[in-house]
XYZ file of C-alpha atoms in Angstrom:
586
model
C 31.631 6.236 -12.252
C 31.191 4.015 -9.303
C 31.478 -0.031 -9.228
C 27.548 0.059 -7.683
C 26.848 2.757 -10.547
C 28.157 0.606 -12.713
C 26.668 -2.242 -11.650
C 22.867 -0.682 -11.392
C 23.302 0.357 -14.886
C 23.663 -3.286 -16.256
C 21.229 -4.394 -14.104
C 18.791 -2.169 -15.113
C 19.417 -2.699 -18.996
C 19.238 -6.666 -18.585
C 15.584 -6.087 -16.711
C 14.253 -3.511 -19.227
C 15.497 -5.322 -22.257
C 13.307 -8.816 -20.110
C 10.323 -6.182 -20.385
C 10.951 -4.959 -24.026
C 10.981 -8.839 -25.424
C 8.063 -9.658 -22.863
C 5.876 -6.811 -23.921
C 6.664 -8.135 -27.645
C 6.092 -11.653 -26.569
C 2.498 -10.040 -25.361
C 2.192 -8.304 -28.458
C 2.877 -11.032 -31.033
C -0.193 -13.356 -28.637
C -2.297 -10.596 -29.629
C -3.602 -9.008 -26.020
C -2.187 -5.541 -26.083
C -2.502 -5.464 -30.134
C -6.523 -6.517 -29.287
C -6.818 -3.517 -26.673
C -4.954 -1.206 -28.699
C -7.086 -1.233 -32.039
C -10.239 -2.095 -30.334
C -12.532 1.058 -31.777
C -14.398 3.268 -29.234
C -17.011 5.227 -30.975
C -18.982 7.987 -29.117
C -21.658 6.329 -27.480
C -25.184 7.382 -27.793
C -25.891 6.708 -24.129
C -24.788 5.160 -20.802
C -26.060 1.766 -20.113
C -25.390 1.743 -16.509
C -23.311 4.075 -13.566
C -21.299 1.369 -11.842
C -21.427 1.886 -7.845
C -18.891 3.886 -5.996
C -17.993 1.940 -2.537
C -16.070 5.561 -1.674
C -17.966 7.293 0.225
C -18.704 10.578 -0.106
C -18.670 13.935 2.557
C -20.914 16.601 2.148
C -19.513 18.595 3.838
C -16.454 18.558 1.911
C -18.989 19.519 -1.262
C -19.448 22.950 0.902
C -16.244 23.378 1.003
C -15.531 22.824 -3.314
C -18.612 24.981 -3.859
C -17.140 27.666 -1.456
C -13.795 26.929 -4.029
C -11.277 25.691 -1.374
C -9.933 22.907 -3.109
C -8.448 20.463 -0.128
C -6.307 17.570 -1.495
C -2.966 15.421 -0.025
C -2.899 18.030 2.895
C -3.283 20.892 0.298
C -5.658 23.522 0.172
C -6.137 25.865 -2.715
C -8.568 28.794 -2.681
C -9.628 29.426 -5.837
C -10.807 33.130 -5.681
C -13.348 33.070 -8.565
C -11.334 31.121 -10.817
C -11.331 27.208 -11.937
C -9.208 25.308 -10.326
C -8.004 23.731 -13.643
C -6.325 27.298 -14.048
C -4.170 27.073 -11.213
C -0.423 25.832 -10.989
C -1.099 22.763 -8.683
C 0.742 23.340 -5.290
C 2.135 19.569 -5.525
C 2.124 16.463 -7.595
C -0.462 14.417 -5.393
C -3.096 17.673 -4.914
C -3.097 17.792 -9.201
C -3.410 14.237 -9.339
C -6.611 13.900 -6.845
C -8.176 17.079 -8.499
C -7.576 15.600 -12.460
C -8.675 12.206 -10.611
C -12.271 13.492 -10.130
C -12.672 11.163 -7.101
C -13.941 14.371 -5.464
C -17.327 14.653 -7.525
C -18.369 11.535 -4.898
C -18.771 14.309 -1.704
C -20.986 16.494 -4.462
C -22.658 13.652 -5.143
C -23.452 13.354 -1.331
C -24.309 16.428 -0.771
C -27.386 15.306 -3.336
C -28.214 19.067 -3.805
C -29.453 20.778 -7.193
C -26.197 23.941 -6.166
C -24.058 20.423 -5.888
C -25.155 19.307 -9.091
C -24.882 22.062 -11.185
C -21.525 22.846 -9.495
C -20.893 19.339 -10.771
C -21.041 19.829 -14.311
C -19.524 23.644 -14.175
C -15.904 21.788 -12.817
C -16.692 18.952 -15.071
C -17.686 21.175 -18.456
C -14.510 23.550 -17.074
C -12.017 20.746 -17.504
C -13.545 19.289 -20.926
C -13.199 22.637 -22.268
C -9.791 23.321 -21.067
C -7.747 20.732 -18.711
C -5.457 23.732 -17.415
C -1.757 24.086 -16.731
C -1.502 20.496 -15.477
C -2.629 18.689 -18.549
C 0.388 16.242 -18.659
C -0.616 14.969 -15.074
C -4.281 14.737 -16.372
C -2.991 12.868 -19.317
C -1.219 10.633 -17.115
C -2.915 6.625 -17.590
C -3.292 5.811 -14.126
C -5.399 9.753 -13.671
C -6.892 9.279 -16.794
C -8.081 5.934 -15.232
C -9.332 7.152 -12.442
C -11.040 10.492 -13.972
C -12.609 7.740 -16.299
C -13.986 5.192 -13.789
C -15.514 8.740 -11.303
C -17.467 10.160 -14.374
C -18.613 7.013 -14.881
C -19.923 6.056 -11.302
C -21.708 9.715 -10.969
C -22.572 10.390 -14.453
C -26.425 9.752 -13.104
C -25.965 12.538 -10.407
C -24.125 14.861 -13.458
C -26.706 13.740 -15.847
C -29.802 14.662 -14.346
C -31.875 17.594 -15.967
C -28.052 18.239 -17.922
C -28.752 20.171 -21.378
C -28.060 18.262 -24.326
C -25.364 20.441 -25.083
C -23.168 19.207 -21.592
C -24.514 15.936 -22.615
C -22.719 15.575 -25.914
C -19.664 17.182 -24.877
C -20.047 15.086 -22.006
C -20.284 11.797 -23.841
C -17.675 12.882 -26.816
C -14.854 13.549 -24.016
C -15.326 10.332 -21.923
C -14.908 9.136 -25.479
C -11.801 10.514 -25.861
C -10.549 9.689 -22.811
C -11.042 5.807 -23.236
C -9.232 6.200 -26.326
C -6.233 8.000 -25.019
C -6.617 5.346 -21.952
C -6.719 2.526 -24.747
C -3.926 3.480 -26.401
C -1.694 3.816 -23.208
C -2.928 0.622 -21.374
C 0.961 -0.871 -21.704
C 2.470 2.562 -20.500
C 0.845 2.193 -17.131
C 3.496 1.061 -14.626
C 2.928 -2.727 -13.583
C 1.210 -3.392 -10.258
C -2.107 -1.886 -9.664
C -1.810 1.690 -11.817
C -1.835 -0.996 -14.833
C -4.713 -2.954 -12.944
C -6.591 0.091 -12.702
C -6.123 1.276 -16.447
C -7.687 -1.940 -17.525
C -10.207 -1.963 -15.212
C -11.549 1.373 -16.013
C -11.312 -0.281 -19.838
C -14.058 -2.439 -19.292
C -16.167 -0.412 -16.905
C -16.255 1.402 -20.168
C -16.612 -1.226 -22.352
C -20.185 -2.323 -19.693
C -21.301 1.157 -18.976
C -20.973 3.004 -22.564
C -22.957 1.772 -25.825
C -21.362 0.445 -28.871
C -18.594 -0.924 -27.010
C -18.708 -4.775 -27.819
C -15.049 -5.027 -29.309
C -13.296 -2.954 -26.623
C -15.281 -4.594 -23.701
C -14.094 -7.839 -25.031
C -10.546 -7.150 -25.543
C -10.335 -5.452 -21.938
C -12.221 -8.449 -20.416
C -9.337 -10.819 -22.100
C -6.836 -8.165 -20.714
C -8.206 -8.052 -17.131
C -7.839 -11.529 -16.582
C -4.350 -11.890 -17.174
C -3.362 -9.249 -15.027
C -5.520 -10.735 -12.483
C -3.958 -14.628 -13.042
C -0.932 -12.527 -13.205
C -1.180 -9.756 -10.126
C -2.924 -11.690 -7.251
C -1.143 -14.902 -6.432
C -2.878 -18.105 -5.686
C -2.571 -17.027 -1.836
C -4.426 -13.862 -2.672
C -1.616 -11.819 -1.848
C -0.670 -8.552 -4.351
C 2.468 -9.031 -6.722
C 3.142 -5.836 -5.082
C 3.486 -7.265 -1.173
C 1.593 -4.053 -0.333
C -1.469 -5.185 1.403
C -3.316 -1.434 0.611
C -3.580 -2.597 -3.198
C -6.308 -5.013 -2.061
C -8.281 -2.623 -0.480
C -7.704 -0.505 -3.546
C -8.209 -2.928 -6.206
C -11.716 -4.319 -4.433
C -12.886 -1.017 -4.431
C -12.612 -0.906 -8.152
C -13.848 -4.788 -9.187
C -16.401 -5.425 -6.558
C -18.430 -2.754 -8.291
C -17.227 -4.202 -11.728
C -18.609 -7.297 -10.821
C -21.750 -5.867 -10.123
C -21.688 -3.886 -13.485
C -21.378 -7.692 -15.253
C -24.762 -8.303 -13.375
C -26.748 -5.072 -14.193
C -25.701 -6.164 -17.842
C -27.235 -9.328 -17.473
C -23.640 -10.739 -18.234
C -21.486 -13.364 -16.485
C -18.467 -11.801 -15.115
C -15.144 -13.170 -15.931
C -13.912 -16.537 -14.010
C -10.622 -14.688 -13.526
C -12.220 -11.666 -11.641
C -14.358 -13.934 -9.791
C -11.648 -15.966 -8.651
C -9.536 -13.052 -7.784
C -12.205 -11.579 -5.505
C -12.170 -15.069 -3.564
C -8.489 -15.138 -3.098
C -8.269 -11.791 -2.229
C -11.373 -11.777 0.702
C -9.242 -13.866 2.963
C -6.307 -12.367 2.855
C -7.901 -8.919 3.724
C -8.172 -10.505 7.560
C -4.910 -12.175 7.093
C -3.640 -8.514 7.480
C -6.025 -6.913 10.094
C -4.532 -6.272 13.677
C -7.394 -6.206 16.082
C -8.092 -2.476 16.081
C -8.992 -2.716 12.355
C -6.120 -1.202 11.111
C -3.364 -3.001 8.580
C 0.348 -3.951 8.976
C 2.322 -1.483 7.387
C 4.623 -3.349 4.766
C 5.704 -2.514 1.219
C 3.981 1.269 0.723
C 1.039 0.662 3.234
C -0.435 3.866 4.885
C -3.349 4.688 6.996
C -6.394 2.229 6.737
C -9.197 3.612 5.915
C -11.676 2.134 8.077
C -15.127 3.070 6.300
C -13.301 1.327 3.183
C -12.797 -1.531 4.402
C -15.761 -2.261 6.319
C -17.568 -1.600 3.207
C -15.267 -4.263 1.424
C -15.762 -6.630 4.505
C -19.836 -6.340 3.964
C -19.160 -8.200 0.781
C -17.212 -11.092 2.128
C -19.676 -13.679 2.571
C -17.862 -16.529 4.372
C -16.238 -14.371 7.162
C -13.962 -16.976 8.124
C -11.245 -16.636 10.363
C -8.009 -15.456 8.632
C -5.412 -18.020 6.943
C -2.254 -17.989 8.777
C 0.709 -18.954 6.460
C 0.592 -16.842 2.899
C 4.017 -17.812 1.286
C 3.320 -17.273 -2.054
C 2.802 -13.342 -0.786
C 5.796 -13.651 1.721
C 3.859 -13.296 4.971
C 3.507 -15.231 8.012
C 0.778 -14.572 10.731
C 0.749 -16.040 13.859
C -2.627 -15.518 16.365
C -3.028 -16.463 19.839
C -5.672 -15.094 22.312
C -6.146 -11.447 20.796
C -2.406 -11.554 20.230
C -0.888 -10.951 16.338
C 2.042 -11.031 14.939
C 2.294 -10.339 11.106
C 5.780 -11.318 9.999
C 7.721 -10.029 6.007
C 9.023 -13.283 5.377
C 9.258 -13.107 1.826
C 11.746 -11.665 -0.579
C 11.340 -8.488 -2.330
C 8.546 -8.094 -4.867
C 9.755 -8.457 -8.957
C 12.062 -5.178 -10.443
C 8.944 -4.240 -12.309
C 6.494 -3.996 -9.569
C 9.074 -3.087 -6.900
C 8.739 1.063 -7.239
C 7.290 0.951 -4.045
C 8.498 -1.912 -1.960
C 10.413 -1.314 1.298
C 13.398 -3.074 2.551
C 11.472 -4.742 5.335
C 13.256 -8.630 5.376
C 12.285 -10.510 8.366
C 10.461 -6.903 10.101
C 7.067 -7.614 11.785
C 4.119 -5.810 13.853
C 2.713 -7.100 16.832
C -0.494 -6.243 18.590
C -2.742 -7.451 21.578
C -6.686 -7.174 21.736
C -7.396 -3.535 19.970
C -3.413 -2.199 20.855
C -0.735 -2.140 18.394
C 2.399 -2.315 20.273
C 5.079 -2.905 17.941
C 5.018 -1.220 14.294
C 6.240 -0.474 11.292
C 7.142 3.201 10.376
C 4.430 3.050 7.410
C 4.283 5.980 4.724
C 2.229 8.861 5.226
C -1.002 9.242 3.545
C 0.186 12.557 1.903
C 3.336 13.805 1.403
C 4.302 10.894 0.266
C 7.658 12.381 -1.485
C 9.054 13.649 0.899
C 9.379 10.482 3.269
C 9.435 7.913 0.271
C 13.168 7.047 0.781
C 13.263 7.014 4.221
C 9.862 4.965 4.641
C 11.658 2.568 2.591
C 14.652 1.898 4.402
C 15.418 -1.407 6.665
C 15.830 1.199 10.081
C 12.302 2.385 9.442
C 11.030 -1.288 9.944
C 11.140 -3.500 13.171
C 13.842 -5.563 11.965
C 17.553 -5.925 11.834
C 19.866 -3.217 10.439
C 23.663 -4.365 10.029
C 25.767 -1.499 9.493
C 23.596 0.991 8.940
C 22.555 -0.781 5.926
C 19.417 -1.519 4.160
C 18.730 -5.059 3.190
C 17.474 -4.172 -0.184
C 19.354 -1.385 -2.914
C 17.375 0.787 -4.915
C 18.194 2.529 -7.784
C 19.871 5.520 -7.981
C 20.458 8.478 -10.320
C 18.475 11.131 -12.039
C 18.047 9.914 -15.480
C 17.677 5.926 -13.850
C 15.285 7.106 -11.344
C 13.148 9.619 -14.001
C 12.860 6.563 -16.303
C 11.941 3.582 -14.101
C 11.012 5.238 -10.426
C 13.526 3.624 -7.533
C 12.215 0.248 -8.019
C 14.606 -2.653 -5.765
C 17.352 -3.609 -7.693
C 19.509 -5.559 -5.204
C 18.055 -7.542 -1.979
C 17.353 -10.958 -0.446
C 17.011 -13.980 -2.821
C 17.000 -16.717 -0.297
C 14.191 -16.483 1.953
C 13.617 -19.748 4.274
C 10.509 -20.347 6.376
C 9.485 -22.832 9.360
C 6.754 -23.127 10.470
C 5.366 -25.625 13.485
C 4.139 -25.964 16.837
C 5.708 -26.342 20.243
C 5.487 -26.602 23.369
C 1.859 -24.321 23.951
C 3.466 -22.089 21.241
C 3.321 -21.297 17.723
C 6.762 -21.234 16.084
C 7.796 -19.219 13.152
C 11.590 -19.282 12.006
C 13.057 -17.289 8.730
C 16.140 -16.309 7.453
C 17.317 -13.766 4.273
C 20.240 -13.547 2.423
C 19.969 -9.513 2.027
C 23.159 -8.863 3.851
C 25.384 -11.858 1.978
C 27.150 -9.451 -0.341
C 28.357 -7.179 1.315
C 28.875 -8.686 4.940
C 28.732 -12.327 4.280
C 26.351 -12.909 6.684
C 22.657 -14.202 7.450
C 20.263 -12.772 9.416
C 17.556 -15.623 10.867
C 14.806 -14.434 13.141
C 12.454 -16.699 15.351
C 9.001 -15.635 16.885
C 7.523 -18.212 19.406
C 3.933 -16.897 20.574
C 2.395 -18.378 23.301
C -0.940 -20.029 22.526
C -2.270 -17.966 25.895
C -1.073 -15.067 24.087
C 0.629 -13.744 27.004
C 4.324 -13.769 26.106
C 6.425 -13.307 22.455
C 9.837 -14.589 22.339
C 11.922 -14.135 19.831
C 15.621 -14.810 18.865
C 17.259 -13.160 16.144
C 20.932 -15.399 14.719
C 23.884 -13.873 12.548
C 25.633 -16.607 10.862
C 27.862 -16.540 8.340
C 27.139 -17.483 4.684
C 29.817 -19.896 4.289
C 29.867 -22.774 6.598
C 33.106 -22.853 8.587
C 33.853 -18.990 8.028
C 33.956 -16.571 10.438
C 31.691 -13.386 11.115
C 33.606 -10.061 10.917
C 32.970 -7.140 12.505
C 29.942 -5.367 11.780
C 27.298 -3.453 14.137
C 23.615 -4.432 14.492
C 20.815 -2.040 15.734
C 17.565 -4.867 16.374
C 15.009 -2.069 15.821
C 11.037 -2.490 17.763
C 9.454 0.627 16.687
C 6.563 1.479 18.743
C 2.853 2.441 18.702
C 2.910 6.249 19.625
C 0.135 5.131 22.059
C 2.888 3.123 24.031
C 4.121 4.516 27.015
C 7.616 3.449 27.871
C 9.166 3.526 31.121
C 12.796 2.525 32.111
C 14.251 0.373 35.291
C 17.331 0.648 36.650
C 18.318 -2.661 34.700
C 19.416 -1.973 31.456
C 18.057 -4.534 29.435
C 14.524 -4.130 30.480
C 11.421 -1.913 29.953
C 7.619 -1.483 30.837
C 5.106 -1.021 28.038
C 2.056 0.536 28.999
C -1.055 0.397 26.291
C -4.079 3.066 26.592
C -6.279 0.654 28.307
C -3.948 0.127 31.376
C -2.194 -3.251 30.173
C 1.297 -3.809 30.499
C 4.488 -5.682 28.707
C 7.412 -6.107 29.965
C 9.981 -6.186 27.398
C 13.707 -7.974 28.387
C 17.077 -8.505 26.266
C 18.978 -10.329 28.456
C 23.000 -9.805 27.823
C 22.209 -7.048 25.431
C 22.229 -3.029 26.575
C 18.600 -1.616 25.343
C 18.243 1.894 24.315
C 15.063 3.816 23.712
C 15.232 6.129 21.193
C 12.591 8.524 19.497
C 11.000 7.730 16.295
C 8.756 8.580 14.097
C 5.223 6.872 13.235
C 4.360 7.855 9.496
C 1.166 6.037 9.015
C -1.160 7.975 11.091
C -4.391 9.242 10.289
C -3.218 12.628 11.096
C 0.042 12.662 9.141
C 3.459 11.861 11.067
C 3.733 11.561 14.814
C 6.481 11.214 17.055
C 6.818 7.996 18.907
C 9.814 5.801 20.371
C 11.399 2.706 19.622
C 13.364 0.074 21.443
C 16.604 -0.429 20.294
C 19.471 -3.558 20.803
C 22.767 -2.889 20.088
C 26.182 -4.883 19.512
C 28.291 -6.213 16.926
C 27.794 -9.413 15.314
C 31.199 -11.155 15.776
C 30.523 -10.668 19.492
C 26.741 -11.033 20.127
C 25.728 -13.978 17.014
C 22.826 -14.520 19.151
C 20.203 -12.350 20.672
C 17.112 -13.274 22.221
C 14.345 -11.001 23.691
C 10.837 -10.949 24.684
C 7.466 -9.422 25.370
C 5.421 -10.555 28.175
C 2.209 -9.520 29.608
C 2.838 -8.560 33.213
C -0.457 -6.474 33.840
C -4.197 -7.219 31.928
C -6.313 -3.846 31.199
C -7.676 -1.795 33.514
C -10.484 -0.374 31.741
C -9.080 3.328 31.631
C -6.465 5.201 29.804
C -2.881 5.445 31.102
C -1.716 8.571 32.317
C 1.544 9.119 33.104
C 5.071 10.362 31.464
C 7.570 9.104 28.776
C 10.857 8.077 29.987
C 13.363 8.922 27.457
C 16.470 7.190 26.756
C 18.506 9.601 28.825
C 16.038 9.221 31.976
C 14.611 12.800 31.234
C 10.946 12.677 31.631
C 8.794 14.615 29.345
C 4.952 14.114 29.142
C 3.266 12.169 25.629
């Protein structure tokens, strides 16, 4: 067995035995022991349907009726069968159809066919949950499944015979009780969030609930004290949980006031922290920085969210209890991981991003993170994650963070971060007509005794980005060895690129006709292709900009962006110039 085998082994069994005394500790204080016993009788009737902020397609509700069953870039016909009956073609398709989330595009299609096709699926899966009844039993599904019955059990309801509505109400029974029961099973981060959420949904929507909805309320806001830091950042570091998460409490909050009750100060507090930071991530065509699991942004989410944000306030700029710096000049962003990795428990999904930022101008992203796709998730998880697949520095080929490895590790506790940057240092300031950001990480001390610091100035015209990016080592007086870097700008695949006969230079050109110039002096610059995994489409191919050296020759690198052309008003055509001067059209 190898020393790093070896060594993720202990690791791992010092941080689950922290979790096994913690959970205790939580046990003996009498939260989880107050969730767990809380009784959930069969309720007589619903007391409210909570609001669903997801919208819903009715066309897609033509589509379930005509049984093509389209989930995580799946489709399954169902040729006169259920689709509970069905092996599930992948993980995410069985989790989206045990999820339920689809009954919101029957409920838009706000048809008498759509609502009896409603409660066939619905009385289907109480009768029999099929072939995938482990995913279905899942906490985080179960959630889910939970929370969508709830928000359209008016639309299933309606003109239902009392037979659908018993079974109806003795299942969701059933389910809160199985949910109950597995509330500390959840993984931490937002799965957890959500099985306590859809807790006390059912504690305010169901009758008879008084004991559970108390005991989830208590539960609730400590994950919430716990979960979203005083910042309003995520535990997590993934800015998509807050567009998840306010999907799921903004409605809760309203359920508190359809119940003539006051919500909880911890959810209400929560929602304010969390408002803020949702601009802190926005570049200025809407979209969100992709760091720590982020995919796609869902635009008709999170205008909806946005609606709800009554102080519309211009976005904060320093977050360092999240690990995020943001820097805004002119139309010009810069969104900057300056934090270390998020804690073992909540780090299944985090990405080895250390010092890695995105940078756009007006409604262009120009520089990018890789991002993970919307579906398919599995299949790019690993390399989504790495330090190349972030605008950053990669030493050796290296990633900044280690995750764990192994079968029987990985089956047990996901590939959560068990090695990566402890020392993160941030300055902040401004200087000369520019706003300064400095950082340096750790992440490479063990194994190449070195530190990697990264500056961004940003000019308060927003017309030029420099940035300078040290390798020091981590003993004073020692000396660097030799070790390659690769300083990594992955690029919008709406960037054109196009090469001059100098070699550390290259022309940007954005879709409405405006132009960077990009320059390493003293450093050879490669453009290589690359791949852009956060589309709305799934993957796209793209290119990235690429410095190369060694770090006991080159300790220093500096490089910059500046505007050399404003838009023209029209789209750019023209051709890509690869890094081998063979043209090829975009």
């Amino acid at each position: 067995m190898s020393r790093d085998s070896l060594a993720d082994r202990l690791r791992l069994a010092i941080l689950v035995a922290g979790q096994w005394v913690g959970a205790r500790l939580a046990r003996a204080d009498g939260g989880v022991l107050g969730l767990t016993y809380a009784p959930v009788p069969v309720p007589e009737r619903l007391l409210i349907a909570p609001q669903d902020l997801r919208a819903g397609d009715p066309a897609l509700a033509a589509d379930i009726y005509a049984g093509r069953f389209a989930f995580a870039g799946r489709t399954v016909q169902l040729d006169g069968r259920t689709p509970f009956e069905l092996a599930p073609p992948c993980l995410d398709w069985a989790e989206h159809l045990h999820g339920f989330g689809w009954l919101r595009h029957l409920k838009a299609a706000n048809t008498t066919i759509a609502r009896a096709n409603a409660r066939a699926l619905v009385g289907d899966w109480i009768r029999n949950p099929g072939t995938a009844r482990a995913i279905a039993a899942e906490p985080e599904v179960t959630a889910r499944r939970v929370i969508s019955w709830l928000t359209q059990a008016t639309f299933l309801l309606q003109d239902a015979e009392l037979d659908f509505y018993r079974r109806f109400m003795r299942s969701l029974a059933r389910q809160v009780r199985h949910l109950r029961r597995g509330a500390t099973k959840a993984p931490d981060g937002y799965p957890r969030l959500l099985v306590i959420t859809a807790l006390t949904f059912a504690g305010l929507c169901m009758s008879d609930q008084g004991r559970l909805l108390k005991a989830a309320q208590r539960r609730l806001g400590e994950e919430l004290d716990r979960q979203i830091l005083p910042d309003g950042g995520p535990i997590t570091r993934n800015p998509g949980m807050l567009i998840d998460l306010l999907l799921d409490l903004l409605p809760l909050r309203q359920a508190f006031t359809a119940r003539n009750q006051q919500a909880p100060a911890a959810l209400m507090n929560a929602v304010d922290r969390m408002m803020p930071m949702l601009r802190f991530f926005r570049h200025g065509d809407g979209a969100f920085a992709h760091f720590h699991g982020m995919s796609f942004t869902a635009a008709d989410q999170l205008a909806t969210i946005l609606a709800f944000d009554d102080a519309r306030g211009a976005p904060v700029a320093n977050a360092p209890y999240s690990g995020y710096q943001r820097l805004d000049a002119k139309g010009a962003v810069v969104i900057a991981d300056t934090g270390p990795p998020p804690p073992f428990p909540v780090s299944w999904e985090a990405h080895a991003s250390a010092l890695a930022f995105e940078f756009s101008t007006g409604r262009n992203r120009i520089v990018v993170n890789c991002g993970v796709p919307a579906a398919n998730r599995e299949q790019w998880r690993q390399v989504a994650r790495a330090t190349a697949a972030h605008s950053t520095t990669v030493i050796a080929d290296t990633s900044s963070c280690r995750f764990l490895k192994g079968p029987r590790l990985t089956g047990l506790m996901g590939m959560p971060v068990v090695a990566g940057p402890t020392q993160v240092e941030v300055q902040r300031g401004t200087r000369n007509e520019a706003i300064l950001v400095r950082a340096s990480h750790d992440g490479y001390k063990p194994e190449f005794g070195l530190v990697h610091q990264r500056s961004w100035r940003l000019a308060l015209d927003g017309n030029r980005l420099d940035g300078e990016d040290v390798f020091r080592p981590d003993v004073e007086g020692a000396e660097l060895g030799s070790n390659a870097f690769a300083i990594r700008f992955h690029l919008h695949p709406q960037v054109l690129v196009e090469r001059f006969d100098d070699p550390h230079t290259a022309l940007l050109t954005l879709p409405n006709g405006e132009a960077w110039a990009f320059a390493a002096p003293h450093v050879p610059l490669a453009v290589e292709e690359s791949i852009y995994l956060a589309a709305s489409g799934g993957p796209r191919r793209t290119s990235q900009l690429v410095l190369l050296g060694d770090v006991r020759d080159t300790a220093r690198v500096i490089w910059t962006f500046m505007r050399t052309r404003e838009a023209q008003g029209g789209p750019f055509t023209g051709t890509y110039i690869g890094s081998r001067g063979a043209a090829r059209p975009r």
